[in-house]
Amino acid sequence: MRILDSHFHWWPRTFFEQLCARKDFPKARRNANGGYDYWRKEGSTGLLNLEPEWFDLETQFAYMDRLGHQVDVVCSIGPLSIHFSDIPAEEGRDAAMQWNEEMAGAQRKYSGRLWASAAVPLVDTGIALEVLDHAICKLGLMGVNLPGSVGNDPRIDAERLEPFYSRVAELGIPMFLHPTDAVFQDVLEGYDGALHLTMGRVMEVSVAASRLIFSGIMERHPNLKIVMSHTGGALPYQSGRMDKNGARVRLPHPPSTYMKRMFTDTVSPHSLGMKFAIEYYGIDNVMYGTDYPCWDPAAALKLLDELDLSDTDKEKLFYGNAKRILGLRAPAEACVDQARSEPAHI
């Protein structure tokens, strides 16, 4: 079976080597396993304790090849996406462009097997637009990453960011919404990070998506293509509460209408969570994803086997949906297609 993993992480080692040379927070250091530990700020719990496979695509692909399927991947940033908004605006721009160049290089090297999305700093809207256009229209990346907060600021629905969301919608690219380790990390500290990893990231991505709905951003930009990680966080389970309380916002439609316009993955470590995501969003809006290396693809495949999907639904879930939803094409074809839009903000 051919598979497209829509939630996959590879981080460039060269980028982390530069973080190791950084004197101020956020910064990284090499760990005893051959990977890196990363801290956002002084005194914070080091939740990003990364093994070497995070930084070696050949090792990652070798593991995928042992699964017995042809596995292609969509590379997004994950919790590190906040880093580019944690540092001064100009430094964030340079760091994001460096990251995006690395992603574009991998996309070229593994053409047709790996697609990659862009880092964008959000503390300055003009810089965000500049980096976005460079990543999509010049480098040919296929999407953009949206952290759950702008540094410590949870207001990803800030009015100043309206031109950014407008441009993402205009480009027609997917925007990957992933939690970070900012808003809830201190509130849910302790237990060697278990409480935050279990609840904090789910809460952050849920709050961030709710802000995109309640603010009217999704109403004003009906073409905005948002991919929520981790089966949509808590939102599908609280859809009724969103509609009940969301009436205060006075949107033209119930909040759940906008939520069902979003897309999601199957990153949930139990089959009931996967099943409910498919039932809530519909089979056409859910894509296979593993969060690898955070989660074992073999375990994800085993849980999906328990759902007893039809062959037609399996083809959609494992391959067809991601190809269609994310607009995946060969990089050369994508660059020609993107050239139709002149970069309006550089």
XYZ file of C-alpha atoms in Angstrom:
346
model
C 0.000 0.000 0.000
C 1.176 3.503 -0.788
C 1.037 5.823 2.207
C 1.443 9.572 2.699
C 2.330 10.486 6.282
C 0.871 13.969 6.716
C 2.414 14.594 10.161
C 6.154 13.909 10.078
C 9.100 15.753 11.615
C 12.665 16.149 10.441
C 14.805 18.934 11.899
C 18.106 20.032 10.285
C 21.166 19.291 12.397
C 22.947 22.371 11.018
C 20.188 24.545 12.461
C 20.596 23.024 15.915
C 24.356 23.378 15.801
C 23.801 27.116 15.455
C 21.372 27.050 18.375
C 24.098 25.447 20.478
C 26.265 28.499 19.862
C 23.529 30.851 21.051
C 24.312 32.434 24.440
C 20.797 33.618 25.288
C 17.555 31.674 25.524
C 16.141 30.010 23.530
C 19.096 27.720 22.977
C 20.132 24.094 22.624
C 22.916 21.775 23.681
C 24.061 18.385 22.475
C 22.896 15.503 24.629
C 24.500 12.164 25.442
C 22.324 10.329 22.900
C 23.700 12.188 19.902
C 20.718 14.522 19.638
C 19.899 17.859 21.274
C 18.064 19.324 24.246
C 16.222 22.610 23.672
C 15.032 25.269 26.131
C 12.743 28.178 25.345
C 13.616 30.144 28.465
C 15.622 30.003 31.651
C 14.180 27.649 34.255
C 11.763 25.979 31.863
C 11.359 22.233 31.731
C 13.399 20.786 28.876
C 10.534 19.022 27.107
C 12.391 18.828 23.792
C 14.953 16.120 24.505
C 15.615 14.933 21.005
C 17.056 11.637 19.805
C 19.419 11.463 16.804
C 16.752 10.174 14.401
C 15.100 13.609 14.450
C 18.068 14.896 12.446
C 18.763 12.039 9.987
C 16.363 11.653 7.064
C 18.122 8.554 5.765
C 17.577 6.799 9.101
C 13.952 7.919 9.169
C 13.273 6.671 5.652
C 15.041 3.388 6.407
C 12.632 2.860 9.301
C 9.648 3.700 7.096
C 10.857 1.194 4.497
C 10.696 -1.576 7.100
C 6.957 -1.037 7.590
C 6.187 -2.989 4.432
C 4.614 -0.067 2.557
C 5.763 2.711 0.249
C 5.735 5.686 2.622
C 6.055 9.314 1.506
C 6.101 12.144 4.046
C 4.952 15.710 4.648
C 7.476 17.484 6.846
C 6.125 20.088 9.295
C 7.906 21.756 12.203
C 5.843 20.859 15.250
C 6.485 22.474 18.657
C 9.657 24.245 17.489
C 7.552 26.515 15.248
C 7.311 28.973 18.152
C 11.097 29.494 18.131
C 10.988 31.927 15.223
C 8.654 34.221 17.189
C 10.587 33.850 20.445
C 13.613 35.773 19.183
C 13.981 39.377 17.917
C 12.140 40.019 14.653
C 15.174 40.377 12.386
C 16.854 37.319 13.861
C 13.585 35.417 13.513
C 13.432 36.321 9.834
C 16.981 35.096 9.198
C 16.416 31.907 11.202
C 13.177 31.133 9.366
C 14.784 31.694 5.983
C 17.646 29.397 6.944
C 15.172 26.730 8.073
C 13.159 27.094 4.877
C 16.249 26.772 2.698
C 17.044 23.489 4.479
C 13.486 22.253 3.912
C 13.576 23.232 0.254
C 16.877 21.376 -0.153
C 15.366 18.217 1.312
C 12.297 18.586 -0.890
C 14.527 18.777 -3.970
C 16.738 15.878 -2.883
C 13.798 13.584 -2.137
C 11.556 14.885 -4.904
C 8.228 13.054 -4.925
C 8.847 11.411 -1.552
C 9.124 14.416 0.790
C 7.204 17.673 0.829
C 8.003 20.384 3.362
C 6.296 23.403 4.911
C 7.707 26.751 5.954
C 8.671 28.433 9.202
C 7.372 31.980 9.620
C 8.093 34.459 12.457
C 4.917 36.250 13.544
C 6.100 39.068 15.834
C 6.240 41.470 12.868
C 3.540 41.175 10.213
C 5.631 42.669 7.430
C 8.444 40.206 8.076
C 5.928 37.359 8.245
C 4.657 38.265 4.778
C 8.172 38.609 3.407
C 9.230 35.182 4.700
C 5.963 33.564 3.583
C 6.273 34.787 0.007
C 9.920 33.809 -0.189
C 9.196 30.301 1.107
C 6.230 29.586 -1.155
C 6.902 31.596 -4.323
C 10.710 31.333 -4.442
C 11.608 28.114 -2.641
C 8.528 26.127 -3.650
C 7.567 24.898 -0.188
C 4.054 23.464 -0.010
C 2.614 25.053 3.129
C 3.258 27.096 6.252
C 3.413 26.307 9.958
C 1.350 28.180 12.541
C 2.372 27.871 16.205
C -0.318 27.919 18.857
C 0.988 31.267 20.130
C 3.250 34.127 19.078
C 5.979 33.577 21.612
C 4.204 33.851 24.967
C 1.322 35.772 23.388
C -1.682 33.479 22.773
C -3.310 35.999 20.411
C -2.677 34.382 17.056
C -5.947 36.113 16.105
C -4.419 39.570 16.659
C -5.859 42.141 14.238
C -2.387 43.011 12.924
C -2.042 39.452 11.526
C -5.067 39.780 9.230
C -2.889 40.466 6.124
C -0.885 37.318 6.886
C -3.983 35.102 6.944
C -5.289 36.853 3.854
C -2.079 36.054 1.973
C -2.087 32.402 3.112
C -5.648 32.075 1.812
C -4.705 33.818 -1.449
C -1.825 31.396 -2.026
C -4.156 28.449 -1.412
C -1.620 26.611 0.735
C -2.264 24.512 3.859
C -1.478 26.031 7.247
C -0.381 23.461 9.830
C -1.592 24.365 13.321
C 0.554 22.655 15.955
C 0.877 23.207 19.709
C 4.094 24.457 21.277
C 5.470 24.632 24.816
C 4.525 28.172 25.742
C 1.075 29.050 27.045
C 0.381 26.088 29.324
C 3.858 24.794 30.120
C 4.239 26.656 33.434
C 0.651 26.049 34.537
C 0.999 22.318 33.981
C 4.562 21.898 35.214
C 5.886 18.864 37.062
C 5.718 15.098 36.641
C 8.725 15.160 34.296
C 6.599 16.938 31.689
C 3.908 14.238 31.583
C 1.028 16.562 32.518
C 1.892 19.217 29.953
C 2.593 16.705 27.193
C -0.713 14.966 27.904
C -2.960 18.009 28.375
C -1.065 21.237 27.698
C -0.391 20.735 24.016
C -3.944 19.502 23.414
C -5.327 22.580 25.180
C -3.068 24.979 23.282
C -3.961 23.728 19.811
C -7.646 23.712 20.770
C -7.547 27.306 22.047
C -5.599 28.464 18.985
C -8.110 26.912 16.585
C -10.984 28.401 18.580
C -9.425 31.853 18.226
C -9.281 31.465 14.452
C -12.998 30.654 14.541
C -14.330 33.111 17.144
C -12.317 36.029 15.717
C -14.082 35.661 12.376
C -10.822 34.920 10.537
C -12.279 31.752 9.025
C -15.491 33.590 8.125
C -13.571 36.398 6.383
C -11.242 33.949 4.614
C -13.347 30.998 3.459
C -10.438 29.600 1.433
C -8.136 29.356 4.455
C -6.982 25.744 4.624
C -6.176 24.834 8.248
C -4.766 21.451 9.203
C -5.234 20.807 12.931
C -2.797 18.337 14.462
C -3.622 15.507 16.868
C -7.163 14.714 15.632
C -8.250 18.277 16.336
C -7.207 18.393 19.984
C -10.235 18.625 22.288
C -12.479 20.487 19.864
C -14.439 17.626 18.271
C -15.377 16.397 21.733
C -16.560 19.863 22.796
C -18.317 20.835 19.578
C -21.666 21.269 21.310
C -20.180 23.582 23.937
C -18.565 25.651 21.179
C -21.926 26.152 19.480
C -23.751 26.854 22.764
C -21.279 29.455 24.025
C -20.077 30.636 20.630
C -23.461 32.239 19.967
C -22.074 35.225 21.902
C -19.647 35.876 19.043
C -22.538 36.424 16.599
C -20.951 34.683 13.652
C -23.174 33.969 10.629
C -22.866 30.235 11.313
C -22.388 28.032 14.410
C -18.683 27.666 15.354
C -18.779 23.946 14.535
C -19.472 24.887 10.896
C -16.025 26.473 10.666
C -14.371 23.693 12.624
C -15.674 21.122 10.148
C -13.996 23.136 7.392
C -10.665 22.285 9.009
C -8.694 19.135 8.303
C -6.919 16.846 10.715
C -4.694 13.791 11.082
C -4.891 10.441 12.873
C -2.338 11.250 15.586
C -4.191 9.815 18.573
C -2.754 6.864 20.509
C -6.050 4.988 20.727
C -8.350 3.694 18.014
C -11.490 5.300 19.492
C -9.913 8.750 19.086
C -9.075 7.986 15.465
C -12.572 6.661 14.835
C -14.252 9.715 16.327
C -12.091 12.093 14.270
C -13.163 10.296 11.095
C -16.819 10.303 12.160
C -16.781 13.975 13.178
C -14.785 15.543 10.331
C -15.771 12.974 7.705
C -13.465 10.545 5.961
C -12.631 13.117 3.247
C -11.144 15.565 5.798
C -8.826 13.221 7.733
C -5.288 12.232 6.728
C -3.012 9.505 7.999
C -0.313 10.959 10.254
C 2.078 9.561 12.847
C 3.947 12.488 14.445
C 7.107 10.446 13.818
C 9.595 10.396 15.571
C 7.294 11.384 18.480
C 5.181 8.295 17.868
C 5.849 4.923 16.269
C 4.253 4.504 12.802
C 3.965 0.752 13.405
C 1.729 1.452 16.417
C -0.348 3.933 14.412
C -0.910 1.404 11.617
C -1.902 -1.293 14.095
C -4.536 0.940 15.697
C -5.948 1.961 12.320
C -6.317 -1.717 11.425
C -8.800 -1.984 14.305
C -11.180 0.432 12.548
C -12.078 -2.047 9.781
C -12.227 0.635 7.068
C -13.360 -0.145 3.543
C -10.736 -0.280 0.785
C -12.083 2.992 -0.606
C -11.795 4.752 2.744
C -8.319 3.327 3.307
C -7.124 4.776 -0.001
C -8.504 8.176 1.000
C -7.106 8.094 4.524
C -3.668 6.758 3.718
C -2.926 8.595 0.485
C -5.622 10.311 -1.563
C -6.803 12.843 1.016
C -3.338 14.227 1.747
C -2.532 14.509 -1.942
C -5.754 16.450 -2.558
C -6.035 18.502 0.642
C -2.401 19.591 0.720
C -2.179 20.122 -3.037
C 0.946 17.992 -3.315
C 2.753 18.016 -6.626
C 6.266 17.373 -7.775
C 8.378 20.380 -6.681
C 9.130 21.493 -10.240
C 5.436 21.491 -11.096
C 4.616 23.355 -7.903
C 7.141 26.096 -8.638
C 5.649 26.681 -12.087
C 2.168 26.830 -10.578
C 3.207 29.237 -7.817
C 4.845 31.570 -10.338
C 1.352 32.625 -11.426
C 1.224 34.831 -8.283
C 3.701 37.670 -8.082
C 5.071 38.026 -4.526
C 3.085 41.054 -3.419
C 4.851 41.728 -0.125
C 8.590 41.421 -0.751
